[in-house]
Backbone as a ProteinNet text record, in pm:
[ID]
protein_1_A
[PRIMARY]
MIRAKTSAMFAAASLLGLTACTTGPLMDPNDPNRQAKQGALIGAGVGAVAGALAGNDPEERRANALGGAIVGAGAGALIGNRLDRQEADLRAQLGNDNVTIQNTGDRLIVTLPQDILFATDSATVRPDLQRDLRTVAQNLNAYPNTSVQVIGHTDNTGDAGYNQALSQRRAQSVSGILISEGVSSSRIQSIGRGEDAPIASNLTPEGRQQNRRVEIVILPNA
[TERTIARY]
-26674.8	-26805.6	-26900.3	-26932.7	-27089.4	-27067.9	-26965	-26930.1	-26976	-26901.5	-26985.8	-27067.7	-27164.4	-27295.2	-27357.4	-27299.6	-27395.1	-27354.1	-27261.6	-27253.4	-27333.3	-27320.5	-27410	-27521.4	-27597.1	-27713	-27792.4	-27686.1	-27713.3	-27689.9	-27634.2	-27608.1	-27749.1	-27780.4	-27904.8	-28021.4	-28041.1	-28102.9	-28150.4	-27987.8	-27968.3	-28057.1	-28045.5	-28070.8	-28218.9	-28311.5	-28443.6	-28511.9	-28406.3	-28473.6	-28440.5	-28348.9	-28297.1	-28441.5	-28442.5	-28552.2	-28682.6	-28711.7	-28822.3	-28913.1	-28757.9	-28733.8	-28742.9	-28730.9	-28773	-28869.4	-28978.5	-29138.2	-29203.8	-29129.6	-29221.9	-29267.6	-29325.4	-29379.3	-29292.2	-29131.1	-29028.5	-28980.7	-29035.9	-29003.8	-29082.2	-29056.8	-29155.5	-29185.1	-29326.2	-29337.7	-29325	-29317.9	-29272	-29192.5	-29117.3	-28925.3	-28892	-28843.4	-28811.4	-28662.2	-28599.7	-28483.1	-28497.8	-28608.3	-28615	-28606.8	-28564.9	-28500.1	-28370.5	-28272.6	-28124.6	-28128.3	-28236.4	-28177.1	-28230.8	-28312.8	-28394	-28227.5	-28188	-28086	-27953.7	-27930.5	-27794.8	-27855.7	-27952	-27966.7	-27963.5	-28047.1	-28045.9	-27877.1	-27823.7	-27696.9	-27540.7	-27633.6	-27525	-27573.8	-27686.4	-27752.3	-27655.5	-27674.7	-27604.6	-27452.7	-27427.2	-27277.9	-27187.3	-27321.4	-27258.9	-27304.7	-27382.4	-27400.9	-27285.1	-27251.5	-27158.8	-27015.1	-26981.3	-26881.6	-26863.8	-26976.8	-26988.5	-26941.1	-26969.7	-26948.4	-26772.3	-26710.6	-26567.6	-26521.1	-26355.5	-26275.4	-26288.3	-26151.3	-26129.9	-26195	-26205.6	-26207	-26320.3	-26382.1	-26480.3	-26464.2	-26330.7	-26270.8	-26273.4	-26239.3	-26179.3	-26310.7	-26449.8	-26565.5	-26660.7	-26616.3	-26682.2	-26619.9	-26512.2	-26422.3	-26491.6	-26516.6	-26524.4	-26658.2	-26749.1	-26921.4	-26940.7	-26869.6	-26802.3	-26803.3	-26690.6	-26668.9	-26733.6	-26819.5	-26885.5	-27019.7	-27060.4	-27183	-27176.6	-27017.5	-27024.7	-26975.5	-26906.3	-26911.4	-27041	-27123.7	-27284.5	-27360.1	-27357.4	-27434.2	-27428.7	-27299.4	-27210.5	-27282.7	-27275.7	-27332.8	-27491.7	-27518.6	-27729.7	-27740.9	-27702.9	-27729.7	-27710.6	-27604.4	-27555.1	-27694.1	-27736.4	-27813.5	-27933	-27990.9	-28093.8	-28112.9	-28012.1	-27995.1	-28056.9	-27942.5	-27971.8	-28108.1	-28154.2	-28316.7	-28415.3	-28408.5	-28491.5	-28499.6	-28340.5	-28342.1	-28422.4	-28403.3	-28431.4	-28592.5	-28628.6	-28776.3	-28835.8	-28768.6	-28856.6	-28844.2	-28701.3	-28680.8	-28827.6	-28854.3	-28939.5	-29045.5	-29137.3	-29267.1	-29255.1	-29168.2	-29171.5	-29198.9	-29119.8	-29088.4	-29244.3	-29319.2	-29407.6	-29537.1	-29652.4	-29754.2	-29898	-29868.7	-29984.7	-30035.8	-30131.6	-30143.8	-30192.1	-30203.3	-30230.2	-30115.6	-29992	-29844.5	-29804.4	-29780.8	-29722.6	-29589.1	-29554.3	-29398.2	-29406.3	-29325.2	-29311.5	-29158	-29102.2	-28982.7	-28980.1	-28904.1	-28879.1	-28777.9	-28671.4	-28575.5	-28468.3	-28491.2	-28343.4	-28384.6	-28517.4	-28556	-28638.8	-28699.1	-28789.2	-28885.2	-29012.6	-29082.5	-29229.9	-29176.9	-29274.9	-29384.5	-29540.1	-29644	-29732	-29750.1	-29811.1	-29933.9	-30069.3	-30175.6	-30144.3	-30165	-30179.4	-30275	-30368	-30520.2	-30444.5	-30398.4	-30347.2	-30207.5	-30175.1	-30105.1	-30112.9	-30173.3	-30222.2	-30336.5	-30355.5	-30501.5	-30535.2	-30632.3	-30661.1	-30595.2	-30595	-30451.1	-30325	-30319.9	-30193.6	-30083.9	-29975.6	-29820.9	-29770	-29836.8	-29759.5	-29830.6	-29755.9	-29772.8	-29860.5	-29958.2	-30039.6	-29931	-29967.5	-29901.9	-29864.8	-30001.8	-30023.9	-29946.3	-29909.1	-29878.4	-29730.5	-29624.6	-29507.6	-29428.1	-29520.1	-29480.4	-29405.3	-29498.5	-29447.1	-29314.4	-29306.3	-29204.2	-29067.6	-29087.1	-28990.4	-28928.7	-29014.3	-29009.6	-28925.5	-28942.9	-28894.2	-28729.5	-28733.9	-28590.3	-28498.6	-28527.2	-28499.5	-28411.4	-28518.7	-28463.6	-28383.9	-28366.2	-28304.4	-28140.6	-28176.6	-28011.2	-27975.1	-28030.5	-27988.7	-27913.1	-28001	-27925.4	-27857.4	-27679.4	-27714.2	-27663.6	-27618.6	-27561.2	-27742.1	-27789.1	-27907.1	-27908.2	-27962	-28008.7	-28165.6	-28223.5	-28372.9	-28454.5	-28539.3	-28631.8	-28718.9	-28804.5	-28960.8	-29072.1	-29127.2	-29242.1	-29343	-29403.2	-29534.2	-29629.4	-29799.3	-29832	-29982.6	-30058.9	-30199.1	-30279	-30422	-30517.9	-30510.7	-30623.7	-30627	-30740.4	-30817.5	-30902.7	-30802.4	-30903.9	-30802.2	-30680.2	-30661.1	-30542.1	-30382.6	-30357.2	-30254.1	-30116.5	-30114	-30011.8	-30016.6	-30096.6	-30108	-30096.1	-30154.2	-30119.7	-29935.4	-29907.2	-29742.9	-29678.3	-29731.7	-29676	-29672.5	-29836.2	-29858.7	-29811.4	-29748.6	-29723.1	-29545.3	-29494.7	-29366.9	-29333.6	-29447.8	-29423.4	-29498.4	-29550.5	-29539.4	-29452.3	-29388.6	-29239.6	-29143.6	-29118.7	-29013.9	-29068.2	-29161.8	-29246.1	-29222.3	-29212.1	-29188.5	-29006.2	-28947.4	-28839.9	-28762.3	-28800.8	-28772.4	-28783.8	-28884.5	-28888.8	-28790.8	-28743.3	-28693.7	-28533.1	-28487.9	-28355.6	-28381.6	-28483.2	-28473.3	-28481	-28488.4	-28443.3	-28350.3	-28251.2	-28094	-28050.7	-28128.8	-28120.3	-28060.2	-27930.6	-27823.1	-27954.5	-27915.3	-27971.9	-27915.2	-27781.9	-27732.8	-27807.7	-27852.2	-27914.6	-28078.5	-28158.5	-28229.2	-28288.2	-28388.2	-28425.9	-28553.7	-28637.5	-28784.6	-28809.8	-28916.2	-28989.8	-29114.5	-29170	-29334.9	-29382.4	-29432.7	-29504.7	-29631	-29731	-29865.1	-29931.5	-30036.2	-30107.5	-30014	-29902.8	-29879.7	-29808.5	-29848.6	-29803.6	-29923.5	-30029.3	-30172.9	-30103.6	-30187.7	-30168.7	-30330.3	-30418.8	-30573.9	-30627.5	-30741.9	-30796	-30878.3	-30836.9	-30913.8	-31089	-31131.2	-31286.5	-31378.2	-31276	-31407.6	-31313.4	-31429.2	-31318	-31210.6	-31252.3	-31151.3	-30998.5	-31012.2	-30894.8	-30799.3	-30905.5	-30870.4	-30761	-30812.4	-30766.9	-30629.2	-30645.8	-30526.3	-30421.4	-30442	-30326.2	-30246.8	-30356.9	-30296.1	-30193.9	-30104.4	-29996.2	-29853.9	-29759.9	-29604.5	-29565.3	-29415.4	-29388.6	-29246.5	-29183.8	-29052.3	-28956	-28887.1	-28836.9	-28644.1	-28669.6	-28527.8	-28429	-28313.4	-28246.7	-28094.4	-28036.2	-27893.9	-27804.7	-27699.6	-27617.9	-27515.2	-27446.8	-27370.9	-27230.4
6162.2	6225.3	6209.2	6051.3	6022	6076.6	6068.8	6096.6	6253.3	6329.9	6472.2	6494.5	6465	6457.4	6397.8	6274.1	6274.6	6353.9	6421.7	6532.3	6666.2	6712.1	6810.8	6781.1	6665.6	6630.7	6653.5	6563.6	6573.6	6696.5	6839.9	6937.3	7014.1	7015.7	7078.3	7009.9	6881.9	6811.6	6876.6	6911.5	6965.9	7103.2	7188	7305	7327.1	7250.9	7197.4	7212.7	7120.8	7059.9	7210.5	7280.6	7397.1	7517.6	7490.6	7586.9	7563.3	7467.5	7414	7437.7	7402.8	7443.3	7612.4	7711.1	7861	7874	7787	7819.9	7734.1	7657.5	7537.3	7603.2	7493	7539.1	7589.1	7518.9	7557.9	7717.1	7781.3	7944	8006.4	8091.2	8169.2	8336	8314.3	8449.6	8543.5	8570	8676.5	8719.9	8631.2	8666.3	8760.8	8862	8971.4	8927.9	8847.7	8817.1	8689	8662	8537.1	8547.2	8647.2	8664.6	8642.9	8696.9	8675	8485.7	8466.5	8317.1	8241.6	8249.9	8230.8	8252.6	8365.3	8408.7	8301.7	8293	8201.7	8044.4	7967.3	7842.8	7884.4	7947.6	7948.9	7963.6	8038.4	8106	7947.4	7895.1	7765.7	7650.9	7670.7	7569.2	7624	7742.3	7789	7794.6	7807.6	7806.1	7683	7544.3	7379	7364.7	7355.7	7362.1	7373.8	7524.4	7565.7	7490.4	7486.5	7389.3	7250	7172.9	7045.3	7038.2	7133.1	7135.8	7169.7	7206.3	7214.9	7103.3	7113.7	6989.4	6846.9	6781.2	6702	6548.8	6504.8	6409.5	6387.3	6328.7	6310.5	6406.1	6394.7	6449	6594.2	6622.9	6739.1	6830.6	6747.2	6829.1	6858.7	6760.8	6722.5	6849.3	6873.4	6970.2	7104	7128	7242.1	7262.3	7181.5	7214.9	7249.3	7209.9	7255.5	7429	7437.4	7527.1	7656.9	7616.4	7709.7	7733.5	7644.5	7662.6	7723.6	7754	7812.1	7969.4	7996.8	8089.8	8160	8103.8	8128.2	8141.8	8096.7	8110.5	8246.8	8282	8425.8	8554.9	8501	8622.6	8641.7	8521.6	8520.4	8569.8	8556.4	8582.8	8717.8	8798.2	8929.7	9016.5	8963.1	9039	9037.5	8887.7	8907.9	8989.9	9006	9070.8	9226.4	9277.7	9437.4	9431.2	9345.8	9365.6	9369.1	9256.9	9313.1	9423	9467.7	9618.3	9697.7	9712.5	9782.5	9808.7	9679.9	9704.3	9707.1	9686.2	9764.2	9874	9956.6	10125.2	10152.5	10096.9	10149.8	10165.5	10047.1	9994.5	10125.4	10152.6	10225.6	10414.6	10402.1	10524.6	10558.5	10466.3	10516.2	10499.7	10603.7	10627.2	10588.8	10532.7	10544.9	10340.8	10286.2	10180.2	10159.4	10239.1	10238.2	10160.8	10177.9	10162.8	9996	9917.6	9817.8	9737.8	9701	9653.2	9457.7	9445.3	9295.3	9273	9183.5	9125.2	9003	8942.4	8828.8	8729.2	8786.1	8716.7	8829.2	8852.6	8899.8	9030.2	9099.4	9214.8	9293.8	9413.1	9469.5	9500.3	9509.9	9548.8	9640.3	9790.1	9871.7	9929.4	9881.2	9894.2	10033.5	10110.7	10213	10230.7	10190.6	10236.5	10349.7	10330.4	10428.1	10571	10544.5	10583.3	10668.2	10673.9	10724.4	10856.4	10851.8	10889	10982.1	10939.2	11035	11047.8	11154.6	11185.4	11075.4	11107.8	10997.8	11043.8	10977	10999.2	11098.9	11143	11231.6	11189.3	11176.4	11180.6	11231.1	11309.6	11457.8	11382.6	11383.6	11284.5	11396.3	11353	11451.5	11472.2	11613.3	11703.8	11638.8	11593.5	11515.5	11371.8	11343.1	11216.2	11157.7	11316.4	11342	11290.2	11338.2	11294.4	11126.4	11070.8	10918	10886.6	10934.5	10919.1	10987.5	11099.4	11130.4	11077.5	11024.9	10897.5	10771.4	10717.9	10602.7	10685.5	10823.4	10846.4	10831.6	10910.1	10871.4	10764.4	10653.9	10506.9	10467.2	10484.3	10479.8	10520.8	10604	10740.1	10654.2	10616.4	10548.8	10413.5	10313.7	10219.3	10233.2	10295.5	10334.5	10168.3	10130.1	9980.6	9869.4	9953.2	9879.7	9979.6	9888	9975.8	9961.1	10055.6	10093.5	10067.1	9999.6	10003.6	10030.1	10129.3	10191.5	10165.7	10089	9991.4	10089.8	10155	10138.8	10031.1	10053.6	9953.7	10013.2	9959.8	9996.1	9866.9	9924.6	9783.2	9797.5	9676.6	9696.8	9785.6	9891.5	9974	10065.9	10071.1	10157.5	10108.6	10213.3	10148.1	10098	9981.5	9958.5	9977	10059.1	10137.2	10290.3	10340	10454.2	10401.2	10297	10275.1	10208.5	10186.9	10157.4	10276.3	10371	10492.3	10608.4	10550.3	10592.8	10565.6	10445.3	10369.9	10421.5	10421.2	10461.2	10629	10710	10845.5	10859.8	10770.1	10787.4	10736.1	10608.1	10550.3	10677.7	10739.4	10834.2	10948.8	10996.9	11113	11038.1	10940.5	10878.9	10920.3	10838.2	10827.3	10970.9	11064.2	11189.9	11252.6	11234.5	11259.3	11206.6	11072.3	11010.6	11082	11109.8	11183.4	11339.9	11378.1	11507.7	11526.2	11403.1	11355.6	11396.8	11324.9	11277.1	11124.7	11086.9	10910.7	10935.9	10911.1	10916.4	10846.8	10900.1	10871.4	10749	10740.8	10614.5	10500	10485.6	10391.6	10330.1	10397.3	10397.1	10396.2	10316.6	10244.6	10241.8	10350	10371.5	10255.9	10224.8	10099.8	10132.3	10136.4	10117.2	9958.2	9910.4	9806.8	9781.2	9885.1	9886.5	9810.1	9730.2	9622.9	9487.9	9461.5	9331.2	9238	9324.5	9217.9	9264.4	9219.8	9247.8	9138.2	9227	9093.6	9070.7	9107.1	9045.4	9111.1	9041.8	9024.7	9155.1	9202.4	9283.8	9289	9188.8	9193.1	9241.2	9268.3	9373.5	9521.2	9609	9699.1	9696.6	9629.4	9600.3	9554.7	9458.6	9371.6	9482.7	9582.7	9682.7	9785.3	9799.6	9878.3	9832.1	9688.1	9657.8	9622.3	9653.2	9637.8	9802	9887.2	10019.9	10027	10065.5	10056.5	10104.1	10147.3	10189.4	10118.4	10008.8	9940.1	9975.7	10004	10041.3	9926.7	9872.8	9744.5	9761.3	9726	9736.3	9619.7	9634.7	9537	9544.2	9447.5	9464.5	9427.2	9514.2	9509	9393.8	9341.7	9217.3	9281
12434.4	12381.6	12459.9	12487.6	12566.3	12725.7	12767.1	12909.9	12889.8	12825.2	12826.9	12811.7	12700.7	12715	12830.4	12882	12986.5	13148.7	13112.4	13189.1	13209.7	13083.6	13001.9	13057.1	12994.9	13069.7	13203.9	13303.9	13413.5	13469.3	13410.8	13496	13480.7	13345.4	13304.1	13391	13404.3	13508.3	13637.9	13662.2	13793.8	13790.1	13708.4	13689.4	13683.1	13601.7	13622.4	13757.2	13859.3	13946.1	14078.8	14048.9	14120.7	14101.7	13966.3	13914	13971.9	14004.6	14042.7	14170.6	14243.5	14405	14410.8	14345.4	14331.9	14330	14302.6	14252.4	14312.2	14428.1	14485.5	14627.3	14689.2	14852.9	14956	14907.5	14991.4	14951.8	14905.5	14863.2	14904.6	15031	15064.1	14991.8	14917.6	14871.5	14928.1	15038.2	15143.6	15207	15147.4	15183	15099	15170.1	15158.4	15031.2	15073.8	15012.1	14886.9	14843.9	14754	14651	14572.3	14447.4	14450.9	14568	14591.9	14609.9	14645.8	14709.9	14549.3	14496.8	14335.7	14255.6	14332.2	14148.9	14173.5	14318.9	14353.5	14305.2	14325.5	14271.1	14109.3	14049.6	13912.1	13857.7	13918	13892.5	13942.3	14014.2	14039.6	13924	13869.7	13781.7	13661.1	13591.4	13475.3	13492.9	13594.7	13624	13592.6	13651.6	13646.8	13516.8	13441.9	13314.9	13245	13242.6	13167.5	13184.8	13332.1	13342.2	13300	13302.1	13249.5	13106	13064.7	12892.5	12846.7	12988.9	12927.8	13022.8	12949.2	13015.4	12955	12995.1	12845	12900.3	13026.2	13106.3	13172.4	13234.8	13333.9	13498	13547.9	13660.8	13615.5	13524.2	13534.5	13488.3	13427.8	13397.6	13515.9	13597.7	13719.7	13858.6	13801.3	13861.9	13790.8	13695.2	13646.1	13675.9	13683.1	13707.9	13847.7	13910.1	14067.4	14092.7	13993.5	13967	13947.3	13845.3	13786.8	13889.7	13960.2	14010.5	14114.6	14172.3	14295	14243.8	14102	14078	14048.5	13965.3	13918.6	14030	14120.1	14246.5	14327.6	14377.4	14357.5	14285.5	14162.5	14064.9	14054.5	14100.5	14093.5	14210.3	14326.5	14426	14421.2	14399.6	14397.8	14321.2	14216.2	14128.5	14173.6	14213.7	14332.1	14420.7	14474	14653.6	14580.1	14481.6	14428.5	14384.8	14346.2	14270.5	14389.2	14527	14632.9	14671.4	14699	14741.5	14680.8	14558.1	14475.9	14462.5	14470.9	14478.8	14619.2	14693.1	14820.8	14857.4	14816.5	14822.3	14714.1	14604.6	14491.3	14531.2	14635.3	14690.3	14782.2	14899.7	14982.9	14912.9	14830.6	14775.6	14703.3	14618.2	14535.9	14640.4	14593	14682	14589.7	14473.5	14387.8	14394.6	14403.8	14416.6	14274.6	14154.7	14049.1	13988.9	13995.3	13959.9	14012.7	13952.5	13981.3	13966.2	14047	14076.5	14063.4	13960	13943.1	13914.8	14043.5	14063.4	13997.1	13869.8	13791.8	13853.3	13931	13969.1	13883.5	13730.2	13644.8	13592.6	13648.4	13612	13682	13705.5	13763.9	13669.2	13679.6	13565.6	13636.7	13620.9	13683.3	13552	13607.4	13512.7	13526.4	13434.8	13483.3	13357.3	13410.5	13333.8	13229.8	13078.1	13037.3	13034	13094.8	13126.8	13245.5	13297.9	13425.2	13368	13298.6	13207.1	13131.9	13084	12925.8	12916.2	12853.4	12756.6	12669	12630.4	12525.2	12375.2	12286.8	12197.1	12175.8	12341.3	12351.2	12403.1	12377.4	12421.8	12520.4	12571.8	12657.7	12800.8	12901.1	13042.6	13123.3	13153.6	13270.7	13342.9	13391.4	13526.9	13638.3	13662.4	13796	13824	13683	13729.7	13666.2	13678.8	13676.3	13777.5	13917.4	14040.5	14013.7	13987.4	13999.8	13921.3	13824.9	13712.6	13768.5	13864.5	13894.2	14026.9	14103.8	14223.4	14161.5	14000	13931.1	13935.5	13850.6	13838.3	13960.9	14038.7	14173.2	14213.5	14205.9	14239.8	14104.6	14025.3	13907.2	13926	13970.3	14027.6	14115.6	14212.8	14330	14305.8	14215.7	14154.5	13989.5	13998.4	13866.6	13791.4	13838.1	13785	13698.1	13615.1	13541.4	13407.7	13353.8	13181.4	13222.5	13136.3	13134.5	12982.7	12985.3	12896.9	12960.6	12841.9	12838.1	12720.5	12752.2	12674.4	12685.7	12544.4	12487.9	12479.8	12531.8	12474.3	12417.4	12366.9	12331.4	12294.2	12327.3	12314.5	12138.6	12074.8	11959.4	11872.1	11919.6	11883.4	11829.3	11681.5	11560.5	11505.8	11425.5	11346.8	11394.1	11347.3	11412.2	11425.6	11268	11235.9	11343.3	11351.9	11440.4	11568.9	11674.1	11745.2	11783.1	11672.6	11671.2	11713	11646.8	11642.5	11794.6	11838	11943.3	12095.8	12100.9	12182.3	12170.6	12064	12066.2	12122	12081.5	12130.9	12284.3	12331.8	12479.7	12508.6	12505.2	12527.8	12556.2	12437.1	12465.6	12554.7	12558.4	12661.5	12764.4	12828.7	12916.5	12945.9	12878.9	12906.7	12906.3	12837.5	12848.6	12985.6	13053.1	13181.8	13280.7	13287.2	13346.4	13281.1	13147.4	13145.8	13184.2	13208.4	13273.7	13426.3	13483.7	13589.8	13644	13557.4	13605.4	13567.6	13484.7	13470.9	13305.9	13320.5	13196.6	13096.3	12939.7	12798.6	12769.5	12807.4	12782.9	12839.7	12944.6	12967	12979.2	12855.1	12848.6	12682.7	12668.5	12553.3	12514.7	12401	12421.7	12314.2	12344.3	12274.2	12261.3	12157.6	12106.4	12048.1	12126.8	12112	12069.6	12045.3	11995.6	12049	11939.1	11995	11982	11979.5	11985.5	12066.1	12189.9	12337.7	12435.6	12406.3	12507.3	12627.9	12742.3	12903.2	12952.3	12825.3	12857.5	12763.3	12749.6	12622.6	12545	12427.1	12381.9	12353.3	12412.2	12327	12486.1	12572.4	12716.6	12702.9	12790.6	12820.3	12906.6	12994.5	13127.2	13062.5	13001.3	12917.2	12798.8	12719.8	12646.8	12786	12904.3	12966.4	13007.2	13075.8	13136.5	13008.7	12867.6	12790.7	12735.3	12765.4	12761.7	12881.9	12851.3	12990	12946.2	13021.3	12958.3	13070.7	13039	13124.7	13136	13237.9	13251.3	13347.3	13263.7	13288.4	13300.3	13451.4	13526.7	13524.2	13453.2	13423.4	13479.1	13557.5	13611.6	13525.3	13551.7	13465.2	13509.7	13445.9	13467.5	13578.1
[MASK]
++++++++++++++++++++++++++++++++++++++++++++++++++++++++++++++++++++++++++++++++++++++++++++++++++++++++++++++++++++++++++++++++++++++++++++++++++++++++++++++++++++++++++++++++++++++++++++++++++++++++++++++++++++++++++++++

């Protein structure tokens, strides 16, 4: 029992070390394949931990840890590579500097400021901004092995219940455009977060502007 715990602790420590390597100076932030490499490292660590917890003796656990690391590295690299390619395609297709794309290694987060999508208190997407959403839809159709969360956010101005309902309607409005462009409704989840998840201070106009946003979160399927 003690040896099993020791193997698991060693594997967990290895995972932490691998994760640190992916964010340290050795990982080039301009490397177009950085997420594939990061996915391989993290996948290997997770696989090693899982393998170390299986088996009846130290030799079997070591073998399982090695096998888990190999399988995890392959799966992690595959997901990371797919995200790298999808991110590159989406950046090339979108021509709006107000739209940001963040690749976290396990998902893409496309952020659209609500101020450029909607008029005040409206949940109808401005016609001139629907082009960007159609571009996102085309990208999603090109990478069908993903699921999508459309999340609406507001600042804290006004009634919290009203903000919650407005953020939900706006998320559904964006989802509706993606669906109308051919993205399967079974892939999309519309979520209203209201004022619950700010990314900046609500004490300044600039902060409140950042908090008013819609995020399209693209999650690779296993």
